[in-house]
XYZ file of N, CA, C and O in Angstrom:
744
model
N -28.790 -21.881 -19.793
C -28.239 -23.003 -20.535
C -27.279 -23.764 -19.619
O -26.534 -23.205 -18.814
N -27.374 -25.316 -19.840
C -26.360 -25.769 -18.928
C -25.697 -26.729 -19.887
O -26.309 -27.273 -20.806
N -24.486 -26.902 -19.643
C -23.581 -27.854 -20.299
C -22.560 -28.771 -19.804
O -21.870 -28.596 -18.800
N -22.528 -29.747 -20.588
C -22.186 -30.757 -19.508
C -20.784 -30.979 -20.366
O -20.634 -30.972 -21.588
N -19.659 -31.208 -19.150
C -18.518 -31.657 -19.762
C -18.180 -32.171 -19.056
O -17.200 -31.693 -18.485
N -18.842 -33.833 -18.439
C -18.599 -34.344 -17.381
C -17.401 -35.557 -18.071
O -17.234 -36.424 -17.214
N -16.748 -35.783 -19.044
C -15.983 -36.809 -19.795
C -16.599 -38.087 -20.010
O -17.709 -38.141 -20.540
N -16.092 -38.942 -19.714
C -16.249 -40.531 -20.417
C -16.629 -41.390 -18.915
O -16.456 -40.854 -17.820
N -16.986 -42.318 -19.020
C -17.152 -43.352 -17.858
C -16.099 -44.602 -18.801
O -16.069 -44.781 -20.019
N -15.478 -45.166 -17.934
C -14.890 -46.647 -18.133
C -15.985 -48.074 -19.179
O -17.118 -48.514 -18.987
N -15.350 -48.258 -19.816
C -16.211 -49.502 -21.076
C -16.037 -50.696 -20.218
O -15.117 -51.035 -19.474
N -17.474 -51.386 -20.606
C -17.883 -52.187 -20.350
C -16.580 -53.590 -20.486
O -16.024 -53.891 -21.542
N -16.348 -54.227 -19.210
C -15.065 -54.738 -19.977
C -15.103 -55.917 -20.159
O -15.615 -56.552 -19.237
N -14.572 -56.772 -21.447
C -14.949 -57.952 -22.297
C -14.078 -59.143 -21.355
O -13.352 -59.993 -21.871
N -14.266 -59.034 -20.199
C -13.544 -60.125 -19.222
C -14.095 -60.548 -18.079
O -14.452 -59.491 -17.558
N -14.341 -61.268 -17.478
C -15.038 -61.319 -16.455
C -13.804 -61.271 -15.100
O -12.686 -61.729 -14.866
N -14.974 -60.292 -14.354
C -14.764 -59.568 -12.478
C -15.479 -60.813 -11.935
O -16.640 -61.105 -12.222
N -14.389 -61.776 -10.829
C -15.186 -62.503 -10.569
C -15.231 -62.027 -8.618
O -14.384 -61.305 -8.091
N -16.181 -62.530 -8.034
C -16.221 -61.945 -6.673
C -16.119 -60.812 -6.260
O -15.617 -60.544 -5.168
N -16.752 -59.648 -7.373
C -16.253 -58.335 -7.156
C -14.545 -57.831 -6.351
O -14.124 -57.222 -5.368
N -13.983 -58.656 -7.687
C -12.633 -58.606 -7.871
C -12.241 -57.141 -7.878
O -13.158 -56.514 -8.409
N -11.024 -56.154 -7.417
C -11.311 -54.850 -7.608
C -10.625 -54.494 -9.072
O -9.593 -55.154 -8.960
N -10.569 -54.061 -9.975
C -10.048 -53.619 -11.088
C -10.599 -52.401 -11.191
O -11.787 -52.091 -11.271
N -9.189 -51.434 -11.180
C -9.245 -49.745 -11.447
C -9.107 -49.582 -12.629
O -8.521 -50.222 -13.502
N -9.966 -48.234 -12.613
C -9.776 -47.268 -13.822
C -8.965 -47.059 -13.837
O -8.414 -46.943 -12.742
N -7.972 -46.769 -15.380
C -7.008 -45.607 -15.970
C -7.021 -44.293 -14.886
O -6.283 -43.829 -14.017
N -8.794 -43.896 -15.716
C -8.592 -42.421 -15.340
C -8.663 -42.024 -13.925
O -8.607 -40.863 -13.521
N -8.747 -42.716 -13.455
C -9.085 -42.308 -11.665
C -7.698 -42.830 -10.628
O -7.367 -42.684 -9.452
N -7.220 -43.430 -11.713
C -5.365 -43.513 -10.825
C -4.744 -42.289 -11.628
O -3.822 -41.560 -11.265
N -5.449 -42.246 -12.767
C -4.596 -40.641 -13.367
C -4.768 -39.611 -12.215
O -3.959 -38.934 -11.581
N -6.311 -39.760 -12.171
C -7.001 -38.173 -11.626
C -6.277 -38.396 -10.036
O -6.147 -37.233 -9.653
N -5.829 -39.159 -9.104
C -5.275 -39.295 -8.362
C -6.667 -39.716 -7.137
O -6.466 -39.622 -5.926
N -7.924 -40.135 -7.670
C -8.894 -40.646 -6.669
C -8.878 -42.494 -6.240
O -9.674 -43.193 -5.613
N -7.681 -42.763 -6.868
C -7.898 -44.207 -5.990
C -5.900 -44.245 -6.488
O -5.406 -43.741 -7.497
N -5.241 -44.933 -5.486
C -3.835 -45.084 -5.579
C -3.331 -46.488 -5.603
O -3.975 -47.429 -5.138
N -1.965 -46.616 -6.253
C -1.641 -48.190 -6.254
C -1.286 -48.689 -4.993
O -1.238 -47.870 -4.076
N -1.037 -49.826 -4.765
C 0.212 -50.384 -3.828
C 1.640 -49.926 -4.373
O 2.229 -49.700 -5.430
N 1.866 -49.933 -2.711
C 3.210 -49.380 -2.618
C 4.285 -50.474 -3.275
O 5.376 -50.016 -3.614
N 4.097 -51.532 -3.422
C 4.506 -52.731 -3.761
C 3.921 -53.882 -4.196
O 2.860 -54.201 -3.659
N 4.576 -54.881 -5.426
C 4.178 -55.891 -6.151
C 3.568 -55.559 -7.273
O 3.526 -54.403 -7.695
N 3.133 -56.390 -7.747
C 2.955 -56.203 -9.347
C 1.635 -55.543 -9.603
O 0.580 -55.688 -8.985
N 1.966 -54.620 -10.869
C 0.117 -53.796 -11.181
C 0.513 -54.906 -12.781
O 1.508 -55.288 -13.399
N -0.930 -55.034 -12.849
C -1.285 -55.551 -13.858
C -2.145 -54.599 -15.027
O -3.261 -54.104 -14.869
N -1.388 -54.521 -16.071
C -2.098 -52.989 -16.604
C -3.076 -54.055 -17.996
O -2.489 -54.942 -18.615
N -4.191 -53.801 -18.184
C -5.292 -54.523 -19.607
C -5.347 -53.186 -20.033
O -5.889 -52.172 -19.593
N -4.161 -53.629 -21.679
C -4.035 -52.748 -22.565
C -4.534 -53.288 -23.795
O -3.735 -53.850 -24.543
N -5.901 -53.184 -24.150
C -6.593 -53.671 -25.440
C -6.219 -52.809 -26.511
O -5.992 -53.457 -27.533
N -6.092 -51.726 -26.626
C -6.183 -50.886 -27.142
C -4.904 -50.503 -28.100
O -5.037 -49.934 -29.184
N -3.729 -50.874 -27.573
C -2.652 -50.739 -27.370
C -1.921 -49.012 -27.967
O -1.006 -48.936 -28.787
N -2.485 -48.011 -27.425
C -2.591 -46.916 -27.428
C -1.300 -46.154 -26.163
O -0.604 -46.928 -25.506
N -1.166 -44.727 -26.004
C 0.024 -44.436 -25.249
C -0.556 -44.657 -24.018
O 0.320 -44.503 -23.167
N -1.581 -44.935 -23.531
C -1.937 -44.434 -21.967
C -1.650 -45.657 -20.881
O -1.292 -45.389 -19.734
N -1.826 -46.954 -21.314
C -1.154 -48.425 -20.667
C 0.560 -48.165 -20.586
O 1.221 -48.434 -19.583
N 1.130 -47.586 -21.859
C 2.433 -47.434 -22.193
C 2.945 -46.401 -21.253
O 4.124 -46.407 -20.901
N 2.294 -45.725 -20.936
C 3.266 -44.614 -20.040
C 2.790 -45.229 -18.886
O 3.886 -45.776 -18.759
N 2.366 -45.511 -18.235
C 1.645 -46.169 -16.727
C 2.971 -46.887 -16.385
O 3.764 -46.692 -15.464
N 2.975 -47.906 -17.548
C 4.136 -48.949 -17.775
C 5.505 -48.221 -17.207
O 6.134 -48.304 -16.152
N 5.638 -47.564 -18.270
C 7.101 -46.572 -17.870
C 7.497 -46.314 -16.660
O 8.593 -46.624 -16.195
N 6.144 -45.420 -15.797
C 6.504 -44.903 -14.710
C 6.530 -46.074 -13.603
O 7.316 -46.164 -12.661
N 5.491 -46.940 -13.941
C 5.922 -48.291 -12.913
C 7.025 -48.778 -12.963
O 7.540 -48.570 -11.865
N 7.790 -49.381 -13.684
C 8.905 -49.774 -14.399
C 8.783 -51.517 -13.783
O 7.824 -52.285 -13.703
N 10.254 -51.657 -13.421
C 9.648 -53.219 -13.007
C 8.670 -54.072 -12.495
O 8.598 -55.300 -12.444
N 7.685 -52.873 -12.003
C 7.120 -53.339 -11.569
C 5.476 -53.534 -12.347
O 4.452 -53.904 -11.772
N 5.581 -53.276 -13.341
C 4.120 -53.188 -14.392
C 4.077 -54.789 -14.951
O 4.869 -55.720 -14.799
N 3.186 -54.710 -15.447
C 2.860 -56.386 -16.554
C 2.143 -55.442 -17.338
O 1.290 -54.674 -16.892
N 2.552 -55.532 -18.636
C 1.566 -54.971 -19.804
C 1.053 -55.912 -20.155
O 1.711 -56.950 -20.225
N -0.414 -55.890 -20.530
C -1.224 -56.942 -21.091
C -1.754 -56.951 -22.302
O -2.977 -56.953 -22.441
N -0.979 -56.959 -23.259
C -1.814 -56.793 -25.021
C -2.028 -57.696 -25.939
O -1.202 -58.550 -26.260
N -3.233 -57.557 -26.459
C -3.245 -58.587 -27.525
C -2.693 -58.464 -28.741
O -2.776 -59.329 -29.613
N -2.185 -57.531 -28.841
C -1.134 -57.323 -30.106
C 0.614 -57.930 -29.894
O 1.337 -58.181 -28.930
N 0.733 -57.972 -31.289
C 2.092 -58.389 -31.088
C 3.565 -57.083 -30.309
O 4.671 -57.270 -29.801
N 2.949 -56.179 -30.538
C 4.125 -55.330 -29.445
C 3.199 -54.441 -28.751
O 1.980 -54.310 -28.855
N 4.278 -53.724 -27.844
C 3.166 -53.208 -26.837
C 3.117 -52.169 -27.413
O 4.113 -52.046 -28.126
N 2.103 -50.901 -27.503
C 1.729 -49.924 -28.080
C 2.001 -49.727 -29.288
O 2.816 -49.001 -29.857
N 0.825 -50.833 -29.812
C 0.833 -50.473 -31.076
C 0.297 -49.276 -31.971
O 0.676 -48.772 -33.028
N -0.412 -49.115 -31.372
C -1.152 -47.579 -32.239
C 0.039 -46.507 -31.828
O -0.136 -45.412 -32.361
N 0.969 -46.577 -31.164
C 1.924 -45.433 -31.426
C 3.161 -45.511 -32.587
O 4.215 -44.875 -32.568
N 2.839 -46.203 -33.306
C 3.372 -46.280 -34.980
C 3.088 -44.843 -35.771
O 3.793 -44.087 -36.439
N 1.562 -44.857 -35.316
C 1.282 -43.309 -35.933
C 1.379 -42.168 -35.289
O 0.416 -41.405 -35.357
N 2.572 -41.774 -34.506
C 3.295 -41.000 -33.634
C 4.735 -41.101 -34.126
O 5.430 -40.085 -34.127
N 5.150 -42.097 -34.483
C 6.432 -42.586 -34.469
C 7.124 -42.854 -33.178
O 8.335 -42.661 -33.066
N 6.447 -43.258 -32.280
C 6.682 -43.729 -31.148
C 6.957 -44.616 -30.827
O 7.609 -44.794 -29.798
N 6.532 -45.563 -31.642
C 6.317 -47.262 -31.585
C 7.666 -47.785 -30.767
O 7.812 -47.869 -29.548
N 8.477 -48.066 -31.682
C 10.102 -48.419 -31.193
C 10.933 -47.612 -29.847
O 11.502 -48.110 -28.875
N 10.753 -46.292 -30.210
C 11.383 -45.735 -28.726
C 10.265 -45.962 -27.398
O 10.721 -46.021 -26.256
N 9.261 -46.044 -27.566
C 8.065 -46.526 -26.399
C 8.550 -47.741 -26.013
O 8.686 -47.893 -24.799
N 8.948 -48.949 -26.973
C 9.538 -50.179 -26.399
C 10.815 -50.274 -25.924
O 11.236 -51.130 -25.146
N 11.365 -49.447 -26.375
C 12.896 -49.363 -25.434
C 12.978 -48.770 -24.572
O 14.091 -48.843 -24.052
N 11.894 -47.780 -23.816
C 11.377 -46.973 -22.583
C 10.967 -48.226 -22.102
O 11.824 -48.680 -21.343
N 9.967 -48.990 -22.245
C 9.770 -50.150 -21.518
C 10.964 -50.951 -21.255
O 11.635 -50.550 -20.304
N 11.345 -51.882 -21.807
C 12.715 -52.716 -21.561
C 13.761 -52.144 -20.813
O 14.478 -52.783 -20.042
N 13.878 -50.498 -21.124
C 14.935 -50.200 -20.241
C 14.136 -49.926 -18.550
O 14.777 -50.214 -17.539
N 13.335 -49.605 -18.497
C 12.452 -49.285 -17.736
C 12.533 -51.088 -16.394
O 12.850 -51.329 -15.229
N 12.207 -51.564 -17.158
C 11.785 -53.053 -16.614
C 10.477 -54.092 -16.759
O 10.215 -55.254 -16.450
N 9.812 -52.956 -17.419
C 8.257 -53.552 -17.480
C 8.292 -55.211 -18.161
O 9.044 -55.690 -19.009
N 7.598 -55.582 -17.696
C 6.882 -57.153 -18.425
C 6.435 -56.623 -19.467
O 6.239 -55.408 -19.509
N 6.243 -57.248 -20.274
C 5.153 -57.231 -21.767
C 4.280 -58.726 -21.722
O 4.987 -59.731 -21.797
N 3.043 -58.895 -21.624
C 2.415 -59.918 -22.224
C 1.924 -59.977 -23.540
O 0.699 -59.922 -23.645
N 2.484 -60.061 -24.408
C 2.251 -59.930 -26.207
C 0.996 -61.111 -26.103
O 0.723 -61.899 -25.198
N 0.505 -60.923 -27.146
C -0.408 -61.806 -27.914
C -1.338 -62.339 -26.750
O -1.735 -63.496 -26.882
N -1.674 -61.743 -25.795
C -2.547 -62.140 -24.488
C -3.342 -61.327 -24.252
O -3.221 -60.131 -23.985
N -5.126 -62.663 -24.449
C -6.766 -62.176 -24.169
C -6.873 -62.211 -22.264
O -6.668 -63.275 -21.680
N -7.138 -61.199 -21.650
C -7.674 -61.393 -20.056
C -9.231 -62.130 -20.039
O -10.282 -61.670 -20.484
N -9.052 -63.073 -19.549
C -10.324 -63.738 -19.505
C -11.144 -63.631 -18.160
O -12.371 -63.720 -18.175
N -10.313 -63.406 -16.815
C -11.204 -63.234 -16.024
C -10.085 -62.844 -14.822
O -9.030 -63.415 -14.545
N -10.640 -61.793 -14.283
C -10.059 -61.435 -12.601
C -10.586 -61.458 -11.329
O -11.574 -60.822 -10.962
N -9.810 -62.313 -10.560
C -10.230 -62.392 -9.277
C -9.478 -62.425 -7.896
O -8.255 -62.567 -7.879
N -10.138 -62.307 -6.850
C -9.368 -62.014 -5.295
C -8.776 -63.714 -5.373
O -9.341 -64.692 -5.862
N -7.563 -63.624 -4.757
C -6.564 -64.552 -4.486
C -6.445 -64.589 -2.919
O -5.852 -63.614 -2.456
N -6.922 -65.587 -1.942
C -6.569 -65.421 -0.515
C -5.505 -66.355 -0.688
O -5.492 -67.490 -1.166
N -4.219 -65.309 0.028
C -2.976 -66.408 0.620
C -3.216 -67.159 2.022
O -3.969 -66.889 2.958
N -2.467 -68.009 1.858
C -2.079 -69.167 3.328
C -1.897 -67.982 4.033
O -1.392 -66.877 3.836
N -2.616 -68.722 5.133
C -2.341 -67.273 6.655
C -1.346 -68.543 7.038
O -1.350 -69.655 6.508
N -0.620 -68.137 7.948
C 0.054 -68.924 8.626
C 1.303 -67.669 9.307
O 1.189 -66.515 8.894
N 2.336 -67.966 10.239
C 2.222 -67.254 11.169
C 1.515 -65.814 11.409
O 2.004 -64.704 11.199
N 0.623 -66.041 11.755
C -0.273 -64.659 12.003
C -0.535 -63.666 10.749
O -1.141 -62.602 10.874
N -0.079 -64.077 9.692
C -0.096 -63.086 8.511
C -1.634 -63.115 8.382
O -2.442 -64.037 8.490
N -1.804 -61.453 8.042
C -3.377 -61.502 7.781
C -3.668 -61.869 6.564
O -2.784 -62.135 5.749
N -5.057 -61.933 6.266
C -6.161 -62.117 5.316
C -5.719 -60.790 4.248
O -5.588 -60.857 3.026
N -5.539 -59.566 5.146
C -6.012 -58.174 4.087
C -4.578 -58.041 3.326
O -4.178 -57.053 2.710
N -3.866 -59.347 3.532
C -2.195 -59.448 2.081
C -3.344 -59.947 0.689
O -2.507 -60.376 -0.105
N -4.126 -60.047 0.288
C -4.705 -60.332 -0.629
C -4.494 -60.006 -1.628
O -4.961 -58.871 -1.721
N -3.780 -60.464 -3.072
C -3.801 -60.120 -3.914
C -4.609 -60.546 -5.089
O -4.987 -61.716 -5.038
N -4.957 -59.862 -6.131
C -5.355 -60.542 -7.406
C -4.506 -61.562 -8.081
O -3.303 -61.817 -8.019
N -5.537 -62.081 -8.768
C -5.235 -63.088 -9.990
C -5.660 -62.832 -11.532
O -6.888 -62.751 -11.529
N -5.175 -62.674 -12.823
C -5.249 -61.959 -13.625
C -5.434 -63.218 -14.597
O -4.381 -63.447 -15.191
N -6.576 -64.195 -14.969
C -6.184 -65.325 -15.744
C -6.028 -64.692 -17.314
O -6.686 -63.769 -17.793
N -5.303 -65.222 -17.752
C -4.692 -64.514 -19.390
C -4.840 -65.927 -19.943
O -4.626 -67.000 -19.378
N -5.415 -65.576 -21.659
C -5.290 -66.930 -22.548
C -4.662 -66.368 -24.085
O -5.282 -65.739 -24.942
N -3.111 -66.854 -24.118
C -2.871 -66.791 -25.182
C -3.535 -66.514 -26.623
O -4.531 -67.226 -26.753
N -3.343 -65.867 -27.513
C -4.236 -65.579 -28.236
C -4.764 -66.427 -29.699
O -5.872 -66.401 -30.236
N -3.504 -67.177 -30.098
C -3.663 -68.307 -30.725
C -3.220 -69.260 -30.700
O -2.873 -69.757 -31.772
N -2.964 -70.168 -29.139
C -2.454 -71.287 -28.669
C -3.985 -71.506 -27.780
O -4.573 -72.581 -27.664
N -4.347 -70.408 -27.309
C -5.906 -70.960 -26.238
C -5.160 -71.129 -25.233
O -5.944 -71.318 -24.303
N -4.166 -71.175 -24.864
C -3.402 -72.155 -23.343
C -3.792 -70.780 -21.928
O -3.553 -69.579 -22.058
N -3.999 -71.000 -21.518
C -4.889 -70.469 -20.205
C -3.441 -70.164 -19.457
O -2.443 -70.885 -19.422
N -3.583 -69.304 -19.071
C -2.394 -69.505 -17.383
C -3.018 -68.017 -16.401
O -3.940 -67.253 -16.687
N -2.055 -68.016 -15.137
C -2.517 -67.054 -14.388
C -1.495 -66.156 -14.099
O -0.332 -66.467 -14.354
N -1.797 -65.004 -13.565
C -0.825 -63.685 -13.747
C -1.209 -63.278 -11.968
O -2.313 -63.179 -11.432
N 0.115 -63.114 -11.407
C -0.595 -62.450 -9.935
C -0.451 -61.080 -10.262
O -0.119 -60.569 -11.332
N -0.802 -60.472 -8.988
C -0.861 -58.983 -9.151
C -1.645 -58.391 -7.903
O -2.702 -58.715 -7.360
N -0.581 -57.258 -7.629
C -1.332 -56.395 -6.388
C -2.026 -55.911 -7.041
O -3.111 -56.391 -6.711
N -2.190 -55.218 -7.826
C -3.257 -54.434 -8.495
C -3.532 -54.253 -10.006
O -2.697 -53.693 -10.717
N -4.438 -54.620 -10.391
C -4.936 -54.468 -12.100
C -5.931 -53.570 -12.435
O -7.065 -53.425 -11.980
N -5.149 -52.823 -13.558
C -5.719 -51.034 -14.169
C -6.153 -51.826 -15.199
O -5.731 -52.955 -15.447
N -7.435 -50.915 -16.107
C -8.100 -51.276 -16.742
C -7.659 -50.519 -17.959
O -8.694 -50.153 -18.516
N -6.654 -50.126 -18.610
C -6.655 -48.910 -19.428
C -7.058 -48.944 -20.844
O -6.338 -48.571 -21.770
N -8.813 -49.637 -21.009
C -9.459 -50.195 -22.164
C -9.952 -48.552 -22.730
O -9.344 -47.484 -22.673
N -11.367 -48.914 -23.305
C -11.876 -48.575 -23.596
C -12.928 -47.431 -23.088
O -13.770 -47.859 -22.299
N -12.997 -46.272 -23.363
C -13.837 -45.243 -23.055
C -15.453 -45.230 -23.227
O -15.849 -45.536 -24.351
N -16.151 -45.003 -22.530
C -17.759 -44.789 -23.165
C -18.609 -43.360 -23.038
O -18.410 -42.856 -21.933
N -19.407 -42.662 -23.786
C -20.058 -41.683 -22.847
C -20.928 -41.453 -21.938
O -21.989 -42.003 -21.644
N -20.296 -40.472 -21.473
C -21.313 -40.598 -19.762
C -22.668 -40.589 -20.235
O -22.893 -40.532 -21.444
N -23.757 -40.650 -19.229
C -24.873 -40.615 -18.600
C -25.354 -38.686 -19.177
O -24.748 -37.711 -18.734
N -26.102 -38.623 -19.828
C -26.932 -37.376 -19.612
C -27.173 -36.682 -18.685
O -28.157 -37.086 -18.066
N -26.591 -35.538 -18.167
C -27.681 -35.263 -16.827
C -28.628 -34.392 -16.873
O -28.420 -33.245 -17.271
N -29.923 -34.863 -16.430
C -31.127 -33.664 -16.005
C -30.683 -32.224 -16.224
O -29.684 -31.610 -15.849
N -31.660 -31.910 -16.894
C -31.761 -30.447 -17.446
C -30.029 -29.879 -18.009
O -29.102 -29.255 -17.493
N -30.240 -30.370 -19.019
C -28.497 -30.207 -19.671
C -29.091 -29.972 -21.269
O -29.789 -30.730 -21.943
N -28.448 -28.405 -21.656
C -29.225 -28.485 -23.280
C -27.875 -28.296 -24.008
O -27.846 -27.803 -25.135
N -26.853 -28.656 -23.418
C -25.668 -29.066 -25.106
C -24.412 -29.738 -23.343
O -24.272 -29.581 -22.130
N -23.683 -30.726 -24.947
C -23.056 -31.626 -24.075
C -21.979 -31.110 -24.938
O -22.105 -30.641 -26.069
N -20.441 -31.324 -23.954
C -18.969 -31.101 -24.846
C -18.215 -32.183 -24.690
O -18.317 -32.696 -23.576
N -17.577 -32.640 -25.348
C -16.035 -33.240 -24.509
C -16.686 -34.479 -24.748
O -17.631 -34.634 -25.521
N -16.082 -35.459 -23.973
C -15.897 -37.018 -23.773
C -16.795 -37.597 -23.732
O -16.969 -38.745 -24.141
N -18.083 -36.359 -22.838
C -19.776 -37.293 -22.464
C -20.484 -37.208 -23.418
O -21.611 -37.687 -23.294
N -20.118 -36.584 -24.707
C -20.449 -36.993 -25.676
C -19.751 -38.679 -26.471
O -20.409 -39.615 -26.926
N -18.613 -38.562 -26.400
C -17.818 -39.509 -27.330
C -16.228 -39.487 -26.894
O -15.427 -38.647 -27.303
N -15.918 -40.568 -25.986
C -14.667 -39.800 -26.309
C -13.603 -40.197 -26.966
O -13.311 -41.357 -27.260
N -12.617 -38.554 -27.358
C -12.251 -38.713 -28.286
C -11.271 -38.080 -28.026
O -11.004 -38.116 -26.825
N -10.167 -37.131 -29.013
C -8.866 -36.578 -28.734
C -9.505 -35.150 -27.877
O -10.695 -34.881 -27.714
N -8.389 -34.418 -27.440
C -8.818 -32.936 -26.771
C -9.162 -31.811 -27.518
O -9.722 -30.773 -27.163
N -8.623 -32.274 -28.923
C -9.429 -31.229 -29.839
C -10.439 -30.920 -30.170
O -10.807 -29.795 -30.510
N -11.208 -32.178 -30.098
C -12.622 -32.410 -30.303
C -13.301 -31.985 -29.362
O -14.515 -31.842 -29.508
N -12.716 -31.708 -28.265
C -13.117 -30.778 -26.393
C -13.319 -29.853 -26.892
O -14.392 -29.258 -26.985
N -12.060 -29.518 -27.395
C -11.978 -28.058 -27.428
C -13.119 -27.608 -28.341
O -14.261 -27.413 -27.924
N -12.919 -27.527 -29.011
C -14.090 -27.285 -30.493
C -15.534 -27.555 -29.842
O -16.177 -26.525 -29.640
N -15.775 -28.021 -29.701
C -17.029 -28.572 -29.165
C -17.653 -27.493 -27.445
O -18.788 -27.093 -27.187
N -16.863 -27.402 -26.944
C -16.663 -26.482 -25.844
C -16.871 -25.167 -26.123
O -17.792 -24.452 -25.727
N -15.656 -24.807 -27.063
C -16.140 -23.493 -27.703
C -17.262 -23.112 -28.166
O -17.807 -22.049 -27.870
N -17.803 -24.164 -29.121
C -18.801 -24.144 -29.850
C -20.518 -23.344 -28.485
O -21.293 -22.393 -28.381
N -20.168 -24.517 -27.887
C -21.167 -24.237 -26.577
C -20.949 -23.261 -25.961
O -21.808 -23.129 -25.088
N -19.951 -22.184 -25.955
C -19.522 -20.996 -25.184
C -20.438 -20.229 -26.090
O -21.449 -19.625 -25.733
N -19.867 -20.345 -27.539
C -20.452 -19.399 -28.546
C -22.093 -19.153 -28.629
O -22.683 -18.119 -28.942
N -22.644 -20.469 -28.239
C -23.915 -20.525 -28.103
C -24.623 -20.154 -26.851
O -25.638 -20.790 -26.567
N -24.245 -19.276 -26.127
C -24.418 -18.875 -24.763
C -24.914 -17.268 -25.435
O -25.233 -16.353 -24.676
């Protein structure tokens, strides 16, 4: 029997990558396989408005842009009772908040070379459109995390029970249980 508990792949994301713009995963700056700049702004797309944009935020501190289309930032941590002390971790912290802001499209930004400065200072551009004004503007940024939406992985060849995330993902309980379940069935 083989079982797969390979987790979630990154959702399809409702913005357009333009010029194979780079935009990171959440989970792969979590898992520690791709790292930020040492400096300038991360641009975090928090649709969701869930804890995982919110703590990113924190630990960046001045240096984050939260991006939500809700009116405060982490909103689904109401049902934690988190809501309010999460925003005063931010503010004291330093983070930006972009409230009420859709990402419409990201792309590579080349700066003026001029004395000898290279090409590879390149940063992103993060265009954001208000959510009920429409008014367009642009957001710079060394780097923009994606911390949307989850999907399940890919099946793999010869796999007869799946656990965890590559099914659906979902909280760690549902791992767990599901994991077990597949142990039991061994």
């Amino acid at each position: 029997m083989v079982v797969q508990c390979s987790g979630s792949r990154r959702g399809d994301p409702p913005y357009e990558i333009v010029d194979s713009a780079t935009v990171l995963d959440v989970a792969a700056v979590r898992a520690g396989t791709v790292t930020l700049p040492d400096a300038g702004p991360v641009v975090l797309l928090d649709p969701i408005g869930g804890p995982i944009a919110v703590a990113l935020a924190e630990e960046l501190g001045e240096r984050a842009v939260l991006v939500t289309q809700d009116n405060i930032a982490g909103n689904e941590l109401s049902r934690t009772g988190d809501l309010a002390p999460a925003n005063v971790r931010l503010q004291q912290r330093g983070a930006v908040i972009e409230r009420r802001t859709i990402v419409r499209a990201v792309r590579p930004v080349r700066p003026v070379v001029a004395n000898g400065s290279s090409a590879e200072d390149a940063v992103l551009e993060v265009e954001v459109e208000d959510r009920f004004s429409g008014v367009r503007r642009v957001i710079a940024a060394a780097a923009v995390v994606d911390c949307g939406f989850r999907l399940p992985d890919t099946p793999l060849p010869g796999v007869t029970r799946r656990a965890g995330d590559c099914v659906a993902p979902r909280t760690i309980h549902e791992a767990i249980l599901e994991g077990r379940r597949a142990a039991i069935a061994l």
